mmCIF file with all atom_site columns, C-alpha atoms in Angstrom:
data_model
loop_
_atom_site.group_PDB
_atom_site.id
_atom_site.type_symbol
_atom_site.label_atom_id
_atom_site.label_alt_id
_atom_site.label_comp_id
_atom_site.label_asym_id
_atom_site.label_entity_id
_atom_site.label_seq_id
_atom_site.pdbx_PDB_ins_code
_atom_site.Cartn_x
_atom_site.Cartn_y
_atom_site.Cartn_z
_atom_site.occupancy
_atom_site.B_iso_or_equiv
_atom_site.pdbx_formal_charge
_atom_site.auth_seq_id
_atom_site.auth_comp_id
_atom_site.auth_asym_id
_atom_site.auth_atom_id
_atom_site.pdbx_PDB_model_num
ATOM 1   C CA . MET A 1 1   ? 17.208  1.451   14.419  1.00 88.00 ? 2   MET A CA 1
ATOM 2   C CA . ALA A 1 2   ? 13.798  1.215   12.375  1.00 92.00 ? 3   ALA A CA 1
ATOM 3   C CA . PHE A 1 3   ? 11.189  3.536   10.673  1.00 93.00 ? 4   PHE A CA 1
ATOM 4   C CA . ILE A 1 4   ? 7.925   3.275   11.894  1.00 94.00 ? 5   ILE A CA 1
ATOM 5   C CA . LEU A 1 5   ? 3.962   3.838   11.571  1.00 94.00 ? 6   LEU A CA 1
ATOM 6   C CA . ALA A 1 6   ? 2.462   3.700   15.085  1.00 95.00 ? 7   ALA A CA 1
ATOM 7   C CA . ALA A 1 7   ? -1.254  4.031   16.228  1.00 94.00 ? 8   ALA A CA 1
ATOM 8   C CA . ASP A 1 8   ? 0.035   6.637   19.179  1.00 91.00 ? 9   ASP A CA 1
ATOM 9   C CA . THR A 1 9   ? 3.418   7.595   20.429  1.00 91.00 ? 10  THR A CA 1
ATOM 10  C CA . THR A 1 10  ? 3.087   5.873   23.808  1.00 90.00 ? 11  THR A CA 1
ATOM 11  C CA . LEU A 1 11  ? 6.432   3.594   24.489  1.00 88.00 ? 12  LEU A CA 1
ATOM 12  C CA . PRO A 1 12  ? 5.617   0.271   25.470  1.00 91.00 ? 13  PRO A CA 1
ATOM 13  C CA . GLN A 1 13  ? 7.017   -1.029  28.748  1.00 91.00 ? 14  GLN A CA 1
ATOM 14  C CA . LYS A 1 14  ? 10.199  -3.253  28.882  1.00 91.00 ? 15  LYS A CA 1
ATOM 15  C CA . SER A 1 15  ? 10.536  -2.642  24.953  1.00 91.00 ? 16  SER A CA 1
ATOM 16  C CA . GLU A 1 16  ? 14.446  -2.021  25.108  1.00 87.00 ? 17  GLU A CA 1
ATOM 17  C CA . GLY A 1 17  ? 17.238  -4.273  23.367  1.00 84.00 ? 18  GLY A CA 1
ATOM 18  C CA . HIS A 1 18  ? 15.944  -6.858  20.800  1.00 85.00 ? 19  HIS A CA 1
ATOM 19  C CA . TRP A 1 19  ? 12.603  -5.171  20.953  1.00 89.00 ? 20  TRP A CA 1
ATOM 20  C CA . LEU A 1 20  ? 13.367  -1.785  18.986  1.00 88.00 ? 21  LEU A CA 1
ATOM 21  C CA . GLY A 1 21  ? 11.372  0.218   21.249  1.00 90.00 ? 22  GLY A CA 1
ATOM 22  C CA . ILE A 1 22  ? 8.242   -0.781  19.242  1.00 93.00 ? 23  ILE A CA 1
ATOM 23  C CA . VAL A 1 23  ? 6.626   -3.742  20.801  1.00 94.00 ? 24  VAL A CA 1
ATOM 24  C CA . ASN A 1 24  ? 7.347   -6.028  23.933  1.00 94.00 ? 25  ASN A CA 1
ATOM 25  C CA . ALA A 1 25  ? 6.716   -9.394  25.107  1.00 94.00 ? 26  ALA A CA 1
ATOM 26  C CA . ILE A 1 26  ? 3.328   -9.031  25.404  1.00 95.00 ? 27  ILE A CA 1
ATOM 27  C CA . THR A 1 27  ? 2.508   -7.174  22.347  1.00 95.00 ? 28  THR A CA 1
ATOM 28  C CA . ASN A 1 28  ? 4.594   -9.080  20.002  1.00 95.00 ? 29  ASN A CA 1
ATOM 29  C CA . GLY A 1 29  ? 2.526   -10.509 17.014  1.00 95.00 ? 30  GLY A CA 1
ATOM 30  C CA . SER A 1 30  ? -0.435  -9.198  18.648  1.00 96.00 ? 31  SER A CA 1
ATOM 31  C CA . PRO A 1 31  ? -2.990  -6.892  16.653  1.00 95.00 ? 32  PRO A CA 1
ATOM 32  C CA . GLN A 1 32  ? -3.010  -4.940  19.709  1.00 94.00 ? 33  GLN A CA 1
ATOM 33  C CA . ALA A 1 33  ? 0.464   -3.807  18.881  1.00 96.00 ? 34  ALA A CA 1
ATOM 34  C CA . LYS A 1 34  ? -0.902  -1.890  15.771  1.00 96.00 ? 35  LYS A CA 1
ATOM 35  C CA . ILE A 1 35  ? 2.457   -0.603  14.318  1.00 96.00 ? 36  ILE A CA 1
ATOM 36  C CA . VAL A 1 36  ? 4.305   -0.997  11.080  1.00 96.00 ? 37  VAL A CA 1
ATOM 37  C CA . ALA A 1 37  ? 8.114   -0.732  10.830  1.00 95.00 ? 38  ALA A CA 1
ATOM 38  C CA . VAL A 1 38  ? 10.868  -1.142  8.689   1.00 95.00 ? 39  VAL A CA 1
ATOM 39  C CA . GLU A 1 39  ? 13.984  -2.216  10.630  1.00 94.00 ? 40  GLU A CA 1
ATOM 40  C CA . PHE A 1 40  ? 17.372  -1.553  9.728   1.00 92.00 ? 41  PHE A CA 1
ATOM 41  C CA . ASP A 1 41  ? 19.179  -4.513  11.572  1.00 90.00 ? 42  ASP A CA 1
ATOM 42  C CA . THR A 1 42  ? 22.927  -4.567  12.810  1.00 88.00 ? 43  THR A CA 1
ATOM 43  C CA . ARG A 1 43  ? 22.467  -7.830  15.182  1.00 86.00 ? 44  ARG A CA 1
ATOM 44  C CA . LYS A 1 44  ? 21.264  -11.524 14.405  1.00 88.00 ? 45  LYS A CA 1
ATOM 45  C CA . SER A 1 45  ? 18.840  -11.361 17.186  1.00 82.00 ? 46  SER A CA 1
ATOM 46  C CA . TYR A 1 46  ? 16.528  -14.297 16.498  1.00 83.00 ? 47  TYR A CA 1
ATOM 47  C CA . GLN A 1 47  ? 17.439  -17.349 13.942  1.00 85.00 ? 48  GLN A CA 1
ATOM 48  C CA . GLU A 1 48  ? 14.663  -16.086 12.153  1.00 88.00 ? 49  GLU A CA 1
ATOM 49  C CA . ASP A 1 49  ? 17.084  -13.022 11.190  1.00 92.00 ? 50  ASP A CA 1
ATOM 50  C CA . ILE A 1 50  ? 19.004  -13.907 8.058   1.00 94.00 ? 51  ILE A CA 1
ATOM 51  C CA . ASP A 1 51  ? 22.117  -12.051 9.248   1.00 94.00 ? 52  ASP A CA 1
ATOM 52  C CA . ASP A 1 52  ? 23.448  -9.108  11.077  1.00 93.00 ? 53  ASP A CA 1
ATOM 53  C CA . ASN A 1 53  ? 23.206  -7.045  8.113   1.00 93.00 ? 54  ASN A CA 1
ATOM 54  C CA . HIS A 1 54  ? 19.758  -6.758  7.007   1.00 95.00 ? 55  HIS A CA 1
ATOM 55  C CA . VAL A 1 55  ? 16.224  -4.648  5.933   1.00 95.00 ? 56  VAL A CA 1
ATOM 56  C CA . GLY A 1 56  ? 13.190  -6.067  7.395   1.00 96.00 ? 57  GLY A CA 1
ATOM 57  C CA . LEU A 1 57  ? 9.687   -5.257  7.078   1.00 97.00 ? 58  LEU A CA 1
ATOM 58  C CA . ASP A 1 58  ? 7.765   -5.745  10.554  1.00 97.00 ? 59  ASP A CA 1
ATOM 59  C CA . VAL A 1 59  ? 3.852   -5.906  11.058  1.00 97.00 ? 60  VAL A CA 1
ATOM 60  C CA . ASN A 1 60  ? 2.886   -6.168  14.896  1.00 97.00 ? 61  ASN A CA 1
ATOM 61  C CA . SER A 1 61  ? 6.042   -7.878  15.532  1.00 95.00 ? 62  SER A CA 1
ATOM 62  C CA . ILE A 1 62  ? 9.883   -7.761  15.365  1.00 93.00 ? 63  ILE A CA 1
ATOM 63  C CA . HIS A 1 63  ? 9.938   -10.915 13.718  1.00 94.00 ? 64  HIS A CA 1
ATOM 64  C CA . SER A 1 64  ? 9.878   -9.572  10.011  1.00 95.00 ? 65  SER A CA 1
ATOM 65  C CA . ILE A 1 65  ? 7.524   -10.823 7.453   1.00 96.00 ? 66  ILE A CA 1
ATOM 66  C CA . GLU A 1 66  ? 10.185  -9.949  4.976   1.00 97.00 ? 67  GLU A CA 1
ATOM 67  C CA . GLN A 1 67  ? 13.741  -9.359  5.008   1.00 96.00 ? 68  GLN A CA 1
ATOM 68  C CA . GLU A 1 68  ? 16.745  -8.823  2.709   1.00 97.00 ? 69  GLU A CA 1
ATOM 69  C CA . SER A 1 69  ? 20.708  -8.983  3.535   1.00 97.00 ? 70  SER A CA 1
ATOM 70  C CA . LEU A 1 70  ? 22.541  -5.769  2.309   1.00 94.00 ? 71  LEU A CA 1
ATOM 71  C CA . THR A 1 71  ? 25.646  -7.550  2.271   1.00 94.00 ? 72  THR A CA 1
ATOM 72  C CA . LYS A 1 72  ? 25.116  -8.598  -1.265  1.00 93.00 ? 73  LYS A CA 1
ATOM 73  C CA . TYR A 1 73  ? 24.715  -5.366  -2.229  1.00 94.00 ? 74  TYR A CA 1
ATOM 74  C CA . GLY A 1 74  ? 27.814  -4.117  -1.048  1.00 91.00 ? 75  GLY A CA 1
ATOM 75  C CA . ILE A 1 75  ? 26.368  -2.335  1.754   1.00 90.00 ? 76  ILE A CA 1
ATOM 76  C CA . ASN A 1 76  ? 27.089  -2.509  5.292   1.00 90.00 ? 77  ASN A CA 1
ATOM 77  C CA . LEU A 1 77  ? 24.884  -1.094  8.068   1.00 88.00 ? 78  LEU A CA 1
ATOM 78  C CA . SER A 1 78  ? 27.601  -1.319  10.850  1.00 85.00 ? 79  SER A CA 1
ATOM 79  C CA . GLU A 1 79  ? 30.651  0.548   8.769   1.00 82.00 ? 80  GLU A CA 1
ATOM 80  C CA . THR A 1 80  ? 28.817  3.484   7.488   1.00 72.00 ? 81  THR A CA 1
ATOM 81  C CA . TYR A 1 81  ? 32.242  5.689   7.558   1.00 73.00 ? 82  TYR A CA 1
ATOM 82  C CA . LEU A 1 82  ? 32.505  3.999   4.238   1.00 77.00 ? 83  LEU A CA 1
ATOM 83  C CA . TYR A 1 83  ? 30.372  5.953   2.840   1.00 74.00 ? 84  TYR A CA 1
ATOM 84  C CA . ASP A 1 84  ? 28.810  9.045   2.545   1.00 75.00 ? 85  ASP A CA 1
ATOM 85  C CA . ALA A 1 85  ? 25.307  8.160   3.604   1.00 83.00 ? 86  ALA A CA 1
ATOM 86  C CA . ILE A 1 86  ? 23.161  5.219   3.397   1.00 88.00 ? 87  ILE A CA 1
ATOM 87  C CA . LYS A 1 87  ? 20.155  6.586   1.782   1.00 90.00 ? 88  LYS A CA 1
ATOM 88  C CA . VAL A 1 88  ? 16.719  4.468   1.949   1.00 92.00 ? 89  VAL A CA 1
ATOM 89  C CA . ARG A 1 89  ? 13.485  5.370   -0.005  1.00 92.00 ? 90  ARG A CA 1
ATOM 90  C CA . VAL A 1 90  ? 10.184  3.480   1.684   1.00 93.00 ? 91  VAL A CA 1
ATOM 91  C CA . GLN A 1 91  ? 7.332   3.708   -0.593  1.00 92.00 ? 92  GLN A CA 1
ATOM 92  C CA . TYR A 1 92  ? 3.943   2.546   -0.033  1.00 91.00 ? 93  TYR A CA 1
ATOM 93  C CA . ASP A 1 93  ? 1.084   3.349   -2.903  1.00 88.00 ? 94  ASP A CA 1
ATOM 94  C CA . GLY A 1 94  ? -1.828  2.121   -1.110  1.00 88.00 ? 95  GLY A CA 1
ATOM 95  C CA . LYS A 1 95  ? -1.602  -1.411  -2.286  1.00 91.00 ? 96  LYS A CA 1
ATOM 96  C CA . VAL A 1 96  ? 2.989   -2.391  -2.103  1.00 92.00 ? 97  VAL A CA 1
ATOM 97  C CA . MET A 1 97  ? 5.313   -1.184  0.323   1.00 93.00 ? 98  MET A CA 1
ATOM 98  C CA . ASN A 1 98  ? 8.827   -0.847  -1.512  1.00 93.00 ? 99  ASN A CA 1
ATOM 99  C CA . VAL A 1 99  ? 11.957  -0.361  0.286   1.00 93.00 ? 100 VAL A CA 1
ATOM 100 C CA . SER A 1 100 ? 15.297  0.330   -1.992  1.00 93.00 ? 101 SER A CA 1
ATOM 101 C CA . ALA A 1 101 ? 18.564  2.036   -0.755  1.00 91.00 ? 102 ALA A CA 1
ATOM 102 C CA . LYS A 1 102 ? 21.786  3.315   -1.896  1.00 90.00 ? 103 LYS A CA 1
ATOM 103 C CA . THR A 1 103 ? 25.147  4.930   -1.126  1.00 88.00 ? 104 THR A CA 1
ATOM 104 C CA . ASN A 1 104 ? 27.513  6.944   -3.326  1.00 88.00 ? 105 ASN A CA 1
ATOM 105 C CA . LYS A 1 105 ? 29.674  4.022   -4.087  1.00 88.00 ? 106 LYS A CA 1
ATOM 106 C CA . THR A 1 106 ? 26.845  1.617   -5.299  1.00 89.00 ? 107 THR A CA 1
ATOM 107 C CA . SER A 1 107 ? 23.490  1.866   -7.514  1.00 92.00 ? 108 SER A CA 1
ATOM 108 C CA . GLU A 1 108 ? 20.107  2.038   -5.601  1.00 93.00 ? 109 GLU A CA 1
ATOM 109 C CA . TYR A 1 109 ? 18.829  -1.399  -5.233  1.00 95.00 ? 110 TYR A CA 1
ATOM 110 C CA . GLN A 1 110 ? 15.408  -2.926  -4.592  1.00 96.00 ? 111 GLN A CA 1
ATOM 111 C CA . LEU A 1 111 ? 15.196  -4.536  -1.417  1.00 96.00 ? 112 LEU A CA 1
ATOM 112 C CA . ILE A 1 112 ? 11.553  -5.150  -0.765  1.00 96.00 ? 113 ILE A CA 1
ATOM 113 C CA . SER A 1 113 ? 8.428   -5.084  -2.732  1.00 97.00 ? 114 SER A CA 1
ATOM 114 C CA . LEU A 1 114 ? 5.249   -6.777  -0.884  1.00 97.00 ? 115 LEU A CA 1
ATOM 115 C CA . PRO A 1 115 ? 1.686   -6.641  -1.133  1.00 96.00 ? 116 PRO A CA 1
ATOM 116 C CA . LEU A 1 116 ? 0.512   -4.751  2.141   1.00 94.00 ? 117 LEU A CA 1
ATOM 117 C CA . GLU A 1 117 ? -3.213  -3.838  3.137   1.00 93.00 ? 118 GLU A CA 1
ATOM 118 C CA . LEU A 1 118 ? -1.985  -1.106  5.856   1.00 93.00 ? 119 LEU A CA 1
ATOM 119 C CA . SER A 1 119 ? -5.636  -0.638  6.705   1.00 92.00 ? 120 SER A CA 1
ATOM 120 C CA . SER A 1 120 ? -5.930  -3.695  8.146   1.00 94.00 ? 121 SER A CA 1
ATOM 121 C CA . TYR A 1 121 ? -3.161  -3.185  10.722  1.00 95.00 ? 122 TYR A CA 1
ATOM 122 C CA . LEU A 1 122 ? -3.410  0.225   11.220  1.00 94.00 ? 123 LEU A CA 1
ATOM 123 C CA . PRO A 1 123 ? -5.938  2.845   12.017  1.00 93.00 ? 124 PRO A CA 1
ATOM 124 C CA . GLU A 1 124 ? -6.491  5.681   9.848   1.00 88.00 ? 125 GLU A CA 1
ATOM 125 C CA . LYS A 1 125 ? -4.283  8.385   11.690  1.00 90.00 ? 126 LYS A CA 1
ATOM 126 C CA . VAL A 1 126 ? -0.931  7.490   12.542  1.00 92.00 ? 127 VAL A CA 1
ATOM 127 C CA . PHE A 1 127 ? 2.278   8.799   13.859  1.00 93.00 ? 128 PHE A CA 1
ATOM 128 C CA . VAL A 1 128 ? 5.766   8.276   11.866  1.00 92.00 ? 129 VAL A CA 1
ATOM 129 C CA . GLY A 1 129 ? 8.901   8.479   12.865  1.00 90.00 ? 130 GLY A CA 1
ATOM 130 C CA . PHE A 1 130 ? 12.043  6.559   14.324  1.00 90.00 ? 131 PHE A CA 1
ATOM 131 C CA . SER A 1 131 ? 12.602  4.133   16.957  1.00 90.00 ? 132 SER A CA 1
ATOM 132 C CA . ALA A 1 132 ? 15.884  2.520   18.376  1.00 84.00 ? 133 ALA A CA 1
ATOM 133 C CA . SER A 1 133 ? 17.347  0.484   21.305  1.00 79.00 ? 134 SER A CA 1
ATOM 134 C CA . ILE A 1 134 ? 19.977  -0.983  22.570  1.00 72.00 ? 135 ILE A CA 1
ATOM 135 C CA . GLY A 1 135 ? 20.877  -4.158  24.887  1.00 70.00 ? 136 GLY A CA 1
ATOM 136 C CA . ASN A 1 136 ? 24.009  -5.259  26.250  1.00 73.00 ? 137 ASN A CA 1
ATOM 137 C CA . ALA A 1 137 ? 25.870  -3.999  23.297  1.00 70.00 ? 138 ALA A CA 1
ATOM 138 C CA . ILE A 1 138 ? 26.357  -0.066  22.408  1.00 73.00 ? 139 ILE A CA 1
ATOM 139 C CA . GLN A 1 139 ? 25.754  1.065   19.042  1.00 72.00 ? 140 GLN A CA 1
ATOM 140 C CA . THR A 1 140 ? 25.089  4.536   17.842  1.00 74.00 ? 141 THR A CA 1
ATOM 141 C CA . ASN A 1 141 ? 22.275  5.041   15.366  1.00 71.00 ? 142 ASN A CA 1
ATOM 142 C CA . CYS A 1 142 ? 22.907  8.499   13.565  1.00 76.00 ? 143 CYS A CA 1
ATOM 143 C CA . LEU A 1 143 ? 19.857  9.506   11.248  1.00 78.00 ? 144 LEU A CA 1
ATOM 144 C CA . ARG A 1 144 ? 21.187  12.521  9.142   1.00 79.00 ? 145 ARG A CA 1
ATOM 145 C CA . THR A 1 145 ? 17.895  13.690  7.381   1.00 80.00 ? 146 THR A CA 1
ATOM 146 C CA . TRP A 1 146 ? 14.830  12.380  6.211   1.00 82.00 ? 147 TRP A CA 1
ATOM 147 C CA . GLU A 1 147 ? 11.795  13.507  4.490   1.00 79.00 ? 148 GLU A CA 1
ATOM 148 C CA . PHE A 1 148 ? 8.479   12.325  4.320   1.00 79.00 ? 149 PHE A CA 1
ATOM 149 C CA . HIS A 1 149 ? 5.686   12.846  1.702   1.00 75.00 ? 150 HIS A CA 1
ATOM 150 C CA . SER A 1 150 ? 1.878   11.312  1.608   1.00 71.00 ? 151 SER A CA 1
ATOM 151 C CA . SER A 1 151 ? -0.665  11.976  -1.137  1.00 66.00 ? 152 SER A CA 1
ATOM 152 C CA . ASP A 1 152 ? -4.501  12.024  -0.729  1.00 59.00 ? 153 ASP A CA 1
ATOM 153 C CA . VAL A 1 153 ? -6.435  8.934   -1.992  1.00 49.00 ? 154 VAL A CA 1
ATOM 154 C CA . ALA A 1 154 ? -9.192  11.257  -3.175  1.00 47.00 ? 155 ALA A CA 1
ATOM 155 C CA . ASP A 1 155 ? -8.418  10.544  -6.874  1.00 48.00 ? 156 ASP A CA 1
ATOM 156 C CA . GLU A 1 156 ? -9.507  6.626   -6.125  1.00 47.00 ? 157 GLU A CA 1
ATOM 157 C CA . GLU A 1 157 ? -12.406 8.027   -4.701  1.00 43.00 ? 158 GLU A CA 1
ATOM 158 C CA . LEU A 1 158 ? -13.348 9.901   -7.754  1.00 39.00 ? 159 LEU A CA 1
ATOM 159 C CA . GLU A 1 159 ? -12.744 6.955   -9.496  1.00 39.00 ? 160 GLU A CA 1
ATOM 160 C CA . MET A 1 160 ? -15.101 4.845   -7.838  1.00 38.00 ? 161 MET A CA 1
ATOM 161 C CA . LEU A 1 161 ? -17.494 7.547   -7.901  1.00 37.00 ? 162 LEU A CA 1
ATOM 162 C CA . TRP A 1 162 ? -17.049 8.029   -11.648 1.00 43.00 ? 163 TRP A CA 1
ATOM 163 C CA . VAL A 1 163 ? -17.981 4.290   -11.878 1.00 41.00 ? 164 VAL A CA 1
ATOM 164 C CA . TRP A 1 164 ? -21.176 4.216   -9.530  1.00 40.00 ? 165 TRP A CA 1
ATOM 165 C CA . ILE A 1 165 ? -22.274 6.889   -11.616 1.00 37.00 ? 166 ILE A CA 1
ATOM 166 C CA . THR A 1 166 ? -21.727 5.889   -15.029 1.00 35.00 ? 167 THR A CA 1
ATOM 167 C CA . VAL A 1 167 ? -23.199 2.722   -14.599 1.00 38.00 ? 168 VAL A CA 1
ATOM 168 C CA . PRO A 1 168 ? -27.089 4.323   -13.941 1.00 39.00 ? 169 PRO A CA 1
ATOM 169 C CA . VAL A 1 169 ? -26.570 6.878   -16.797 1.00 39.00 ? 170 VAL A CA 1
ATOM 170 C CA . VAL A 1 170 ? -25.666 4.151   -19.170 1.00 41.00 ? 171 VAL A CA 1
ATOM 171 C CA . LEU A 1 171 ? -28.632 2.029   -18.447 1.00 41.00 ? 172 LEU A CA 1
ATOM 172 C CA . ILE A 1 172 ? -31.056 5.179   -18.648 1.00 42.00 ? 173 ILE A CA 1
ATOM 173 C CA . VAL A 1 173 ? -29.227 5.750   -21.822 1.00 45.00 ? 174 VAL A CA 1
ATOM 174 C CA . LEU A 1 174 ? -29.850 2.019   -22.954 1.00 47.00 ? 175 LEU A CA 1
ATOM 175 C CA . SER A 1 175 ? -33.606 2.461   -21.937 1.00 49.00 ? 176 SER A CA 1
ATOM 176 C CA . MET A 1 176 ? -34.104 5.645   -24.079 1.00 53.00 ? 177 MET A CA 1
ATOM 177 C CA . ILE A 1 177 ? -32.959 3.950   -26.690 1.00 52.00 ? 178 ILE A CA 1
ATOM 178 C CA . ALA A 1 178 ? -35.130 0.665   -26.779 1.00 55.00 ? 179 ALA A CA 1
ATOM 179 C CA . PHE A 1 179 ? -38.267 3.059   -26.071 1.00 54.00 ? 180 PHE A CA 1
ATOM 180 C CA . TYR A 1 180 ? -37.560 5.120   -29.378 1.00 55.00 ? 181 TYR A CA 1
ATOM 181 C CA . LEU A 1 181 ? -37.151 1.846   -31.088 1.00 59.00 ? 182 LEU A CA 1
ATOM 182 C CA . TYR A 1 182 ? -40.321 0.521   -30.132 1.00 56.00 ? 183 TYR A CA 1
ATOM 183 C CA . TRP A 1 183 ? -42.222 3.765   -30.424 1.00 56.00 ? 184 TRP A CA 1
ATOM 184 C CA . GLN A 1 184 ? -40.435 4.120   -34.437 1.00 59.00 ? 185 GLN A CA 1
ATOM 185 C CA . ASN A 1 185 ? -41.589 0.532   -34.776 1.00 61.00 ? 186 ASN A CA 1
ATOM 186 C CA . LYS A 1 186 ? -45.215 1.416   -33.374 1.00 58.00 ? 187 LYS A CA 1
ATOM 187 C CA . HIS A 1 187 ? -45.457 4.089   -35.417 1.00 56.00 ? 188 HIS A CA 1
ATOM 188 C CA . ARG A 1 188 ? -44.520 2.076   -38.694 1.00 58.00 ? 189 ARG A CA 1
ATOM 189 C CA . GLU A 1 189 ? -47.203 -0.738  -38.019 1.00 52.00 ? 190 GLU A CA 1
ATOM 190 C CA . GLN A 1 190 ? -50.368 2.116   -38.008 1.00 52.00 ? 191 GLN A CA 1
ATOM 191 C CA . PRO A 1 191 ? -50.481 2.931   -41.944 1.00 52.00 ? 192 PRO A CA 1
ATOM 192 C CA . GLU A 1 192 ? -50.380 -1.053  -42.171 1.00 50.00 ? 193 GLU A CA 1
ATOM 193 C CA . ASP A 1 193 ? -53.221 -1.350  -40.385 1.00 51.00 ? 194 ASP A CA 1
ATOM 194 C CA . ALA A 1 194 ? -55.073 1.673   -41.645 1.00 50.00 ? 195 ALA A CA 1
ATOM 195 C CA . TYR A 1 195 ? -54.847 0.212   -45.351 1.00 48.00 ? 196 TYR A CA 1
ATOM 196 C CA . PRO A 1 196 ? -55.381 -3.499  -44.943 1.00 49.00 ? 197 PRO A CA 1
ATOM 197 C CA . ARG A 1 197 ? -54.835 -6.186  -47.915 1.00 45.00 ? 198 ARG A CA 1
ATOM 198 C CA . ILE A 1 198 ? -57.860 -6.004  -50.153 1.00 40.00 ? 199 ILE A CA 1
ATOM 199 C CA . GLU A 1 199 ? -57.791 -10.097 -49.887 1.00 39.00 ? 200 GLU A CA 1
ATOM 200 C CA . ASP A 1 200 ? -58.104 -9.654  -46.075 1.00 45.00 ? 201 ASP A CA 1
ATOM 201 C CA . GLN A 1 201 ? -61.661 -7.737  -46.579 1.00 41.00 ? 202 GLN A CA 1
ATOM 202 C CA . ILE A 1 202 ? -63.564 -9.998  -48.697 1.00 38.00 ? 203 ILE A CA 1
#
């Protein structure tokens, strides 16, 4: 099963089994996939998979760019009956993708923290949800509850606007100060010119 951010809701053809319903043999690893996913893998489908109990971050591919085994944290995705629930938090602050997990028997552990520029892989508007698939083996994917919160980037835009506005204002103020000092200095020189030293007149 995977939590996904996708450009559209169209299900790729022949994306069953190990493709997790998000890519297929043609789109896997291609920019045209336009999908970012956090996978919860209970099978070691590829040599690159670290084990059959891990969380992975996928970008346009089912081959994770970052993955972490849950075994060393005492969490097993295939034995959910051992816990009240496995709670996973996926956070993105515009620069870094963070994934953490906990159960009623374990603390919350930071699993993945990776710099990621989503705008390089996804359009401005995306669909958020879950995807799952099975192959020859049978597996039950159970999602009890989930919440999604997003925040506007207006604060960042205001910060940029503040920078661009402040720079010209500072330049104008400095120019006014320079002009005032020049005028004041010029004004002080005029009395000396009006009354030259007597030695210069002889």
